[in-house]
PDB file of C-alpha atoms in Angstrom:
ATOM      1  CA  UNK A   1     109.772 171.962  93.076  1.00 85.00           C
ATOM      2  CA  UNK A   2     109.615 168.489  91.635  1.00 84.00           C
ATOM      3  CA  UNK A   3     111.167 166.118  94.023  1.00 93.00           C
ATOM      4  CA  UNK A   4     111.418 162.750  95.492  1.00 96.00           C
ATOM      5  CA  UNK A   5     111.871 162.630  99.261  1.00 96.00           C
ATOM      6  CA  UNK A   6     113.080 159.817 101.506  1.00 97.00           C
ATOM      7  CA  UNK A   7     113.149 159.523 105.216  1.00 97.00           C
ATOM      8  CA  UNK A   8     115.133 158.861 107.259  1.00 97.00           C
ATOM      9  CA  UNK A   9     118.500 159.799 105.432  1.00 96.00           C
ATOM     10  CA  UNK A  10     120.584 157.897 107.929  1.00 96.00           C
ATOM     11  CA  UNK A  11     119.463 154.931 110.131  1.00 97.00           C
ATOM     12  CA  UNK A  12     121.412 152.653 112.377  1.00 97.00           C
ATOM     13  CA  UNK A  13     119.428 149.755 113.775  1.00 96.00           C
ATOM     14  CA  UNK A  14     119.795 146.281 115.178  1.00 96.00           C
ATOM     15  CA  UNK A  15     119.055 142.922 113.771  1.00 97.00           C
ATOM     16  CA  UNK A  16     115.459 141.938 113.765  1.00 96.00           C
ATOM     17  CA  UNK A  17     114.033 145.423 114.547  1.00 97.00           C
ATOM     18  CA  UNK A  18     111.354 146.165 111.972  1.00 97.00           C
ATOM     19  CA  UNK A  19     111.900 149.501 110.164  1.00 97.00           C
ATOM     20  CA  UNK A  20     110.223 151.450 107.403  1.00 98.00           C
ATOM     21  CA  UNK A  21     111.904 153.913 104.877  1.00 98.00           C
ATOM     22  CA  UNK A  22     109.505 156.247 103.460  1.00 98.00           C
ATOM     23  CA  UNK A  23     109.402 157.564  99.880  1.00 98.00           C
ATOM     24  CA  UNK A  24     107.241 160.203  98.457  1.00 98.00           C
ATOM     25  CA  UNK A  25     107.126 162.000  95.118  1.00 97.00           C
ATOM     26  CA  UNK A  26     105.141 165.126  93.972  1.00 96.00           C
ATOM     27  CA  UNK A  27     105.181 164.643  90.328  1.00 95.00           C
ATOM     28  CA  UNK A  28     102.227 162.424  90.022  1.00 95.00           C
ATOM     29  CA  UNK A  29     104.401 159.813  88.638  1.00 94.00           C
ATOM     30  CA  UNK A  30     102.947 156.299  88.091  1.00 93.00           C
ATOM     31  CA  UNK A  31     106.209 154.290  88.244  1.00 93.00           C
ATOM     32  CA  UNK A  32     108.229 154.120  91.440  1.00 95.00           C
ATOM     33  CA  UNK A  33     111.054 151.886  92.470  1.00 95.00           C
ATOM     34  CA  UNK A  34     113.580 150.994  95.204  1.00 97.00           C
ATOM     35  CA  UNK A  35     117.269 150.354  94.632  1.00 95.00           C
ATOM     36  CA  UNK A  36     120.059 149.403  96.867  1.00 96.00           C
ATOM     37  CA  UNK A  37     123.700 150.387  96.073  1.00 93.00           C
ATOM     38  CA  UNK A  38     126.549 148.368  97.396  1.00 91.00           C
ATOM     39  CA  UNK A  39     130.335 148.999  96.550  1.00 85.00           C
ATOM     40  CA  UNK A  40     131.352 147.070  93.585  1.00 79.00           C
ATOM     41  CA  UNK A  41     127.821 145.892  92.668  1.00 81.00           C
ATOM     42  CA  UNK A  42     126.282 149.176  91.544  1.00 81.00           C
ATOM     43  CA  UNK A  43     122.498 149.877  91.755  1.00 88.00           C
ATOM     44  CA  UNK A  44     120.257 146.798  92.115  1.00 91.00           C
ATOM     45  CA  UNK A  45     116.468 147.058  91.874  1.00 92.00           C
ATOM     46  CA  UNK A  46     114.533 145.713  94.956  1.00 96.00           C
ATOM     47  CA  UNK A  47     110.895 146.325  93.973  1.00 96.00           C
ATOM     48  CA  UNK A  48     108.926 148.477  91.602  1.00 94.00           C
ATOM     49  CA  UNK A  49     105.465 149.654  91.304  1.00 95.00           C
ATOM     50  CA  UNK A  50     103.608 150.431  87.961  1.00 92.00           C
ATOM     51  CA  UNK A  51     100.761 152.156  89.729  1.00 92.00           C
ATOM     52  CA  UNK A  52      98.629 152.080  92.917  1.00 94.00           C
ATOM     53  CA  UNK A  53      98.255 148.591  94.291  1.00 93.00           C
ATOM     54  CA  UNK A  54     100.505 147.252  91.559  1.00 93.00           C
ATOM     55  CA  UNK A  55     103.969 146.108  92.894  1.00 96.00           C
ATOM     56  CA  UNK A  56     106.445 143.590  91.523  1.00 94.00           C
ATOM     57  CA  UNK A  57     109.763 142.166  92.577  1.00 94.00           C
ATOM     58  CA  UNK A  58     113.012 143.451  91.219  1.00 92.00           C
ATOM     59  CA  UNK A  59     116.416 141.733  91.126  1.00 90.00           C
ATOM     60  CA  UNK A  60     116.950 141.486  94.881  1.00 95.00           C
ATOM     61  CA  UNK A  61     113.553 141.379  96.806  1.00 97.00           C
ATOM     62  CA  UNK A  62     114.388 138.901  99.541  1.00 97.00           C
ATOM     63  CA  UNK A  63     113.944 140.448 103.042  1.00 97.00           C
ATOM     64  CA  UNK A  64     111.857 143.486 101.689  1.00 98.00           C
ATOM     65  CA  UNK A  65     108.239 144.480 101.420  1.00 98.00           C
ATOM     66  CA  UNK A  66     106.621 147.410  99.755  1.00 98.00           C
ATOM     67  CA  UNK A  67     103.264 148.900  99.414  1.00 96.00           C
ATOM     68  CA  UNK A  68     101.649 151.353  97.091  1.00 97.00           C
ATOM     69  CA  UNK A  69      98.348 152.541  98.668  1.00 97.00           C
ATOM     70  CA  UNK A  70      98.639 156.080  97.226  1.00 96.00           C
ATOM     71  CA  UNK A  71     100.235 157.179  94.050  1.00 96.00           C
ATOM     72  CA  UNK A  72     102.708 159.485  95.690  1.00 97.00           C
ATOM     73  CA  UNK A  73     104.139 157.133  98.386  1.00 98.00           C
ATOM     74  CA  UNK A  74     106.067 153.921  98.076  1.00 98.00           C
ATOM     75  CA  UNK A  75     107.520 152.825 101.510  1.00 98.00           C
ATOM     76  CA  UNK A  76     110.158 150.140 101.816  1.00 98.00           C
ATOM     77  CA  UNK A  77     109.636 147.755 104.762  1.00 98.00           C
ATOM     78  CA  UNK A  78     112.301 145.677 106.377  1.00 97.00           C
ATOM     79  CA  UNK A  79     110.276 143.238 108.652  1.00 96.00           C
ATOM     80  CA  UNK A  80     113.410 141.690 110.258  1.00 97.00           C
ATOM     81  CA  UNK A  81     116.549 143.393 109.139  1.00 97.00           C
ATOM     82  CA  UNK A  82     119.828 141.661 108.863  1.00 97.00           C
ATOM     83  CA  UNK A  83     123.394 142.929 108.623  1.00 97.00           C
ATOM     84  CA  UNK A  84     123.565 142.010 104.863  1.00 96.00           C
ATOM     85  CA  UNK A  85     120.871 144.671 104.229  1.00 98.00           C
ATOM     86  CA  UNK A  86     123.283 147.343 105.344  1.00 98.00           C
ATOM     87  CA  UNK A  87     123.443 149.499 102.233  1.00 97.00           C
ATOM     88  CA  UNK A  88     122.594 152.717 100.598  1.00 96.00           C
ATOM     89  CA  UNK A  89     118.899 152.854  99.364  1.00 97.00           C
ATOM     90  CA  UNK A  90     117.455 154.982  96.754  1.00 97.00           C
ATOM     91  CA  UNK A  91     113.833 155.517  95.775  1.00 97.00           C
ATOM     92  CA  UNK A  92     113.029 156.661  92.247  1.00 95.00           C
ATOM     93  CA  UNK A  93     110.128 157.727  90.154  1.00 95.00           C
ATOM     94  CA  UNK A  94     109.265 158.346  86.665  1.00 92.00           C
ATOM     95  CA  UNK A  95     106.288 159.279  84.500  1.00 91.00           C
ATOM     96  CA  UNK A  96     106.565 156.011  82.398  1.00 83.00           C
ATOM     97  CA  UNK A  97     107.582 152.549  83.362  1.00 77.00           C
ATOM     98  CA  UNK A  98     111.146 151.649  84.030  1.00 69.00           C
ATOM     99  CA  UNK A  99     113.913 153.313  82.315  1.00 75.00           C
ATOM    100  CA  UNK A 100     111.799 154.352  79.229  1.00 77.00           C
ATOM    101  CA  UNK A 101     111.630 157.823  80.852  1.00 83.00           C
ATOM    102  CA  UNK A 102     113.802 160.168  82.847  1.00 85.00           C
ATOM    103  CA  UNK A 103     114.246 158.837  86.453  1.00 88.00           C
ATOM    104  CA  UNK A 104     114.041 161.099  89.412  1.00 93.00           C
ATOM    105  CA  UNK A 105     115.957 159.789  92.432  1.00 94.00           C
ATOM    106  CA  UNK A 106     115.487 160.609  96.150  1.00 95.00           C
ATOM    107  CA  UNK A 107     118.437 161.752  98.170  1.00 94.00           C
ATOM    108  CA  UNK A 108     119.252 158.202  99.561  1.00 95.00           C
ATOM    109  CA  UNK A 109     118.964 156.523 102.852  1.00 97.00           C
ATOM    110  CA  UNK A 110     122.176 155.047 104.435  1.00 96.00           C
ATOM    111  CA  UNK A 111     121.068 152.055 106.572  1.00 97.00           C
ATOM    112  CA  UNK A 112     123.328 150.140 108.963  1.00 97.00           C
ATOM    113  CA  UNK A 113     122.049 147.174 110.562  1.00 97.00           C
ATOM    114  CA  UNK A 114     124.249 145.941 113.564  1.00 96.00           C
TER     115      UNK A 114
ATOM    116  CA  UNK B   1     132.117 139.781  80.435  1.00 56.00           C
ATOM    117  CA  UNK B   2     129.773 142.578  81.689  1.00 75.00           C
ATOM    118  CA  UNK B   3     127.047 143.572  79.304  1.00 89.00           C
ATOM    119  CA  UNK B   4     127.628 147.202  80.005  1.00 93.00           C
ATOM    120  CA  UNK B   5     131.188 148.362  80.248  1.00 94.00           C
ATOM    121  CA  UNK B   6     132.449 151.801  81.129  1.00 95.00           C
ATOM    122  CA  UNK B   7     135.915 153.268  80.605  1.00 95.00           C
ATOM    123  CA  UNK B   8     137.791 154.579  82.201  1.00 96.00           C
ATOM    124  CA  UNK B   9     137.091 153.395  85.685  1.00 94.00           C
ATOM    125  CA  UNK B  10     138.741 156.382  87.173  1.00 96.00           C
ATOM    126  CA  UNK B  11     139.626 159.686  85.573  1.00 97.00           C
ATOM    127  CA  UNK B  12     141.538 162.729  86.999  1.00 98.00           C
ATOM    128  CA  UNK B  13     141.788 165.918  84.994  1.00 98.00           C
ATOM    129  CA  UNK B  14     142.634 169.588  85.335  1.00 98.00           C
ATOM    130  CA  UNK B  15     139.899 172.210  85.367  1.00 98.00           C
ATOM    131  CA  UNK B  16     139.189 173.257  81.827  1.00 97.00           C
ATOM    132  CA  UNK B  17     139.848 169.987  80.116  1.00 98.00           C
ATOM    133  CA  UNK B  18     137.622 168.231  77.720  1.00 98.00           C
ATOM    134  CA  UNK B  19     136.345 165.061  79.334  1.00 98.00           C
ATOM    135  CA  UNK B  20     135.196 161.945  77.552  1.00 98.00           C
ATOM    136  CA  UNK B  21     133.627 158.837  79.288  1.00 98.00           C
ATOM    137  CA  UNK B  22     132.658 155.806  77.322  1.00 98.00           C
ATOM    138  CA  UNK B  23     130.017 153.206  77.603  1.00 97.00           C
ATOM    139  CA  UNK B  24     129.920 150.047  75.535  1.00 97.00           C
ATOM    140  CA  UNK B  25     127.176 147.464  75.598  1.00 95.00           C
ATOM    141  CA  UNK B  26     126.613 144.056  74.254  1.00 93.00           C
ATOM    142  CA  UNK B  27     122.804 143.777  74.180  1.00 89.00           C
ATOM    143  CA  UNK B  28     120.082 145.208  72.088  1.00 88.00           C
ATOM    144  CA  UNK B  29     118.677 148.193  74.022  1.00 89.00           C
ATOM    145  CA  UNK B  30     115.596 150.372  73.964  1.00 86.00           C
ATOM    146  CA  UNK B  31     117.249 153.268  75.761  1.00 90.00           C
ATOM    147  CA  UNK B  32     120.456 154.254  77.380  1.00 94.00           C
ATOM    148  CA  UNK B  33     120.798 156.574  80.363  1.00 94.00           C
ATOM    149  CA  UNK B  34     123.537 158.638  81.775  1.00 96.00           C
ATOM    150  CA  UNK B  35     123.397 159.494  85.377  1.00 95.00           C
ATOM    151  CA  UNK B  36     125.565 161.394  87.877  1.00 96.00           C
ATOM    152  CA  UNK B  37     126.185 160.514  91.410  1.00 95.00           C
ATOM    153  CA  UNK B  38     127.677 163.255  93.633  1.00 90.00           C
ATOM    154  CA  UNK B  39     130.114 162.552  96.471  1.00 84.00           C
ATOM    155  CA  UNK B  40     127.371 162.975  98.876  1.00 80.00           C
ATOM    156  CA  UNK B  41     125.471 160.080  97.228  1.00 81.00           C
ATOM    157  CA  UNK B  42     122.557 161.870  95.433  1.00 88.00           C
ATOM    158  CA  UNK B  43     121.823 160.564  91.896  1.00 93.00           C
ATOM    159  CA  UNK B  44     120.704 162.868  89.030  1.00 93.00           C
ATOM    160  CA  UNK B  45     119.611 161.724  85.662  1.00 92.00           C
ATOM    161  CA  UNK B  46     121.547 163.498  82.924  1.00 95.00           C
ATOM    162  CA  UNK B  47     120.357 162.113  79.648  1.00 94.00           C
ATOM    163  CA  UNK B  48     118.141 159.438  78.154  1.00 92.00           C
ATOM    164  CA  UNK B  49     119.083 158.352  74.584  1.00 92.00           C
ATOM    165  CA  UNK B  50     117.838 156.096  71.977  1.00 90.00           C
ATOM    166  CA  UNK B  51     119.708 157.667  69.071  1.00 92.00           C
ATOM    167  CA  UNK B  52     121.845 160.532  68.010  1.00 94.00           C
ATOM    168  CA  UNK B  53     123.033 163.185  70.338  1.00 96.00           C
ATOM    169  CA  UNK B  54     121.783 165.386  73.138  1.00 96.00           C
ATOM    170  CA  UNK B  55     123.236 168.423  74.752  1.00 96.00           C
ATOM    171  CA  UNK B  56     122.623 170.189  78.038  1.00 94.00           C
ATOM    172  CA  UNK B  57     124.869 173.069  79.111  1.00 96.00           C
ATOM    173  CA  UNK B  58     128.451 171.752  78.984  1.00 97.00           C
ATOM    174  CA  UNK B  59     127.333 168.198  78.754  1.00 97.00           C
ATOM    175  CA  UNK B  60     126.888 166.275  75.590  1.00 98.00           C
ATOM    176  CA  UNK B  61     125.819 162.683  75.118  1.00 98.00           C
ATOM    177  CA  UNK B  62     125.974 160.788  71.947  1.00 97.00           C
ATOM    178  CA  UNK B  63     125.077 157.092  71.030  1.00 97.00           C
ATOM    179  CA  UNK B  64     125.967 154.965  68.097  1.00 96.00           C
ATOM    180  CA  UNK B  65     123.340 152.087  67.956  1.00 93.00           C
ATOM    181  CA  UNK B  66     125.244 150.200  65.345  1.00 93.00           C
ATOM    182  CA  UNK B  67     128.481 150.105  67.197  1.00 95.00           C
ATOM    183  CA  UNK B  68     126.639 149.718  70.596  1.00 95.00           C
ATOM    184  CA  UNK B  69     128.540 152.656  72.058  1.00 97.00           C
ATOM    185  CA  UNK B  70     127.771 155.864  73.876  1.00 98.00           C
ATOM    186  CA  UNK B  71     129.923 158.795  75.158  1.00 98.00           C
ATOM    187  CA  UNK B  72     129.460 161.435  77.581  1.00 98.00           C
ATOM    188  CA  UNK B  73     131.563 164.565  77.054  1.00 98.00           C
ATOM    189  CA  UNK B  74     132.072 167.390  79.446  1.00 98.00           C
ATOM    190  CA  UNK B  75     133.411 170.665  77.963  1.00 97.00           C
ATOM    191  CA  UNK B  76     135.324 173.239  80.082  1.00 97.00           C
ATOM    192  CA  UNK B  77     135.397 170.870  83.020  1.00 97.00           C
ATOM    193  CA  UNK B  78     135.104 172.371  86.534  1.00 97.00           C
ATOM    194  CA  UNK B  79     135.761 170.799  89.976  1.00 96.00           C
ATOM    195  CA  UNK B  80     131.995 170.760  90.603  1.00 95.00           C
ATOM    196  CA  UNK B  81     131.844 168.171  87.801  1.00 96.00           C
ATOM    197  CA  UNK B  82     133.645 165.715  90.142  1.00 97.00           C
ATOM    198  CA  UNK B  83     131.311 162.782  90.576  1.00 96.00           C
ATOM    199  CA  UNK B  84     130.609 159.153  89.485  1.00 96.00           C
ATOM    200  CA  UNK B  85     129.043 159.001  86.127  1.00 97.00           C
ATOM    201  CA  UNK B  86     126.925 155.893  85.549  1.00 95.00           C
ATOM    202  CA  UNK B  87     125.775 154.501  82.164  1.00 95.00           C
ATOM    203  CA  UNK B  88     122.630 152.276  82.425  1.00 93.00           C
ATOM    204  CA  UNK B  89     120.722 150.541  79.641  1.00 92.00           C
ATOM    205  CA  UNK B  90     117.217 149.066  79.227  1.00 88.00           C
ATOM    206  CA  UNK B  91     117.539 146.071  77.151  1.00 84.00           C
ATOM    207  CA  UNK B  92     114.785 144.976  74.756  1.00 79.00           C
ATOM    208  CA  UNK B  93     113.298 142.919  77.462  1.00 77.00           C
ATOM    209  CA  UNK B  94     112.929 146.036  79.641  1.00 75.00           C
ATOM    210  CA  UNK B  95     115.582 144.648  81.931  1.00 79.00           C
ATOM    211  CA  UNK B  96     117.888 147.248  83.512  1.00 81.00           C
ATOM    212  CA  UNK B  97     121.673 146.730  83.135  1.00 88.00           C
ATOM    213  CA  UNK B  98     124.027 149.043  85.005  1.00 89.00           C
ATOM    214  CA  UNK B  99     127.625 149.941  84.278  1.00 91.00           C
ATOM    215  CA  UNK B 100     130.031 150.044  87.103  1.00 89.00           C
ATOM    216  CA  UNK B 101     130.544 153.847  87.037  1.00 93.00           C
ATOM    217  CA  UNK B 102     133.363 156.153  86.069  1.00 96.00           C
ATOM    218  CA  UNK B 103     134.789 158.199  88.976  1.00 96.00           C
ATOM    219  CA  UNK B 104     135.830 161.618  87.706  1.00 97.00           C
ATOM    220  CA  UNK B 105     137.929 164.124  89.621  1.00 97.00           C
ATOM    221  CA  UNK B 106     138.503 167.570  88.348  1.00 97.00           C
ATOM    222  CA  UNK B 107     141.452 169.364  89.968  1.00 97.00           C
ATOM    223  CA  UNK B 108     141.465 173.166  90.162  1.00 96.00           C
TER     224      UNK B 108
END
């Protein structure tokens, strides 16, 4: 089954404690991206990757890092989380870059930073 | 003024009703997407349009490029259609612009 998986689905952590949210897709998609969703602000893109070892900043990259060492995986790293990073996070992938193709979303990760 | 505006913001209807959600945009676009976000949070891509009309089951999406307007229709609505429907456009610079979403509730 074609899917995008994210882990963990829920996470409560404390300020400053490094964390990683994993994202994996099994569709051999080249394009992957991370979004955060906050009430009243909709979805905002954090980072995206056009292919292995190619990543770029989205609209709200501050406080986040990503890596794309393998085509299927695109982890999101918060080196020193802060309460303003409390949000619902989505990973997405597509065959072609950006929104020029159908997007497949992961189930979301609800992060709370205390 | 937002570049992508959806209407209505909230919509409550009875099971079986024909539903229309509208999306208007003010920029030139290369593609428009309709997505569905379930109460549990998961997001599903419904349609990608650059012209004309697409149909999938009870869902129909249309776009009028000249009028910069798209509609999402649901025929024979069902409580399981209750969700937030999001319109998103990719402008000619490949920037993503999201609508605020329309929250749809279908009552049995």
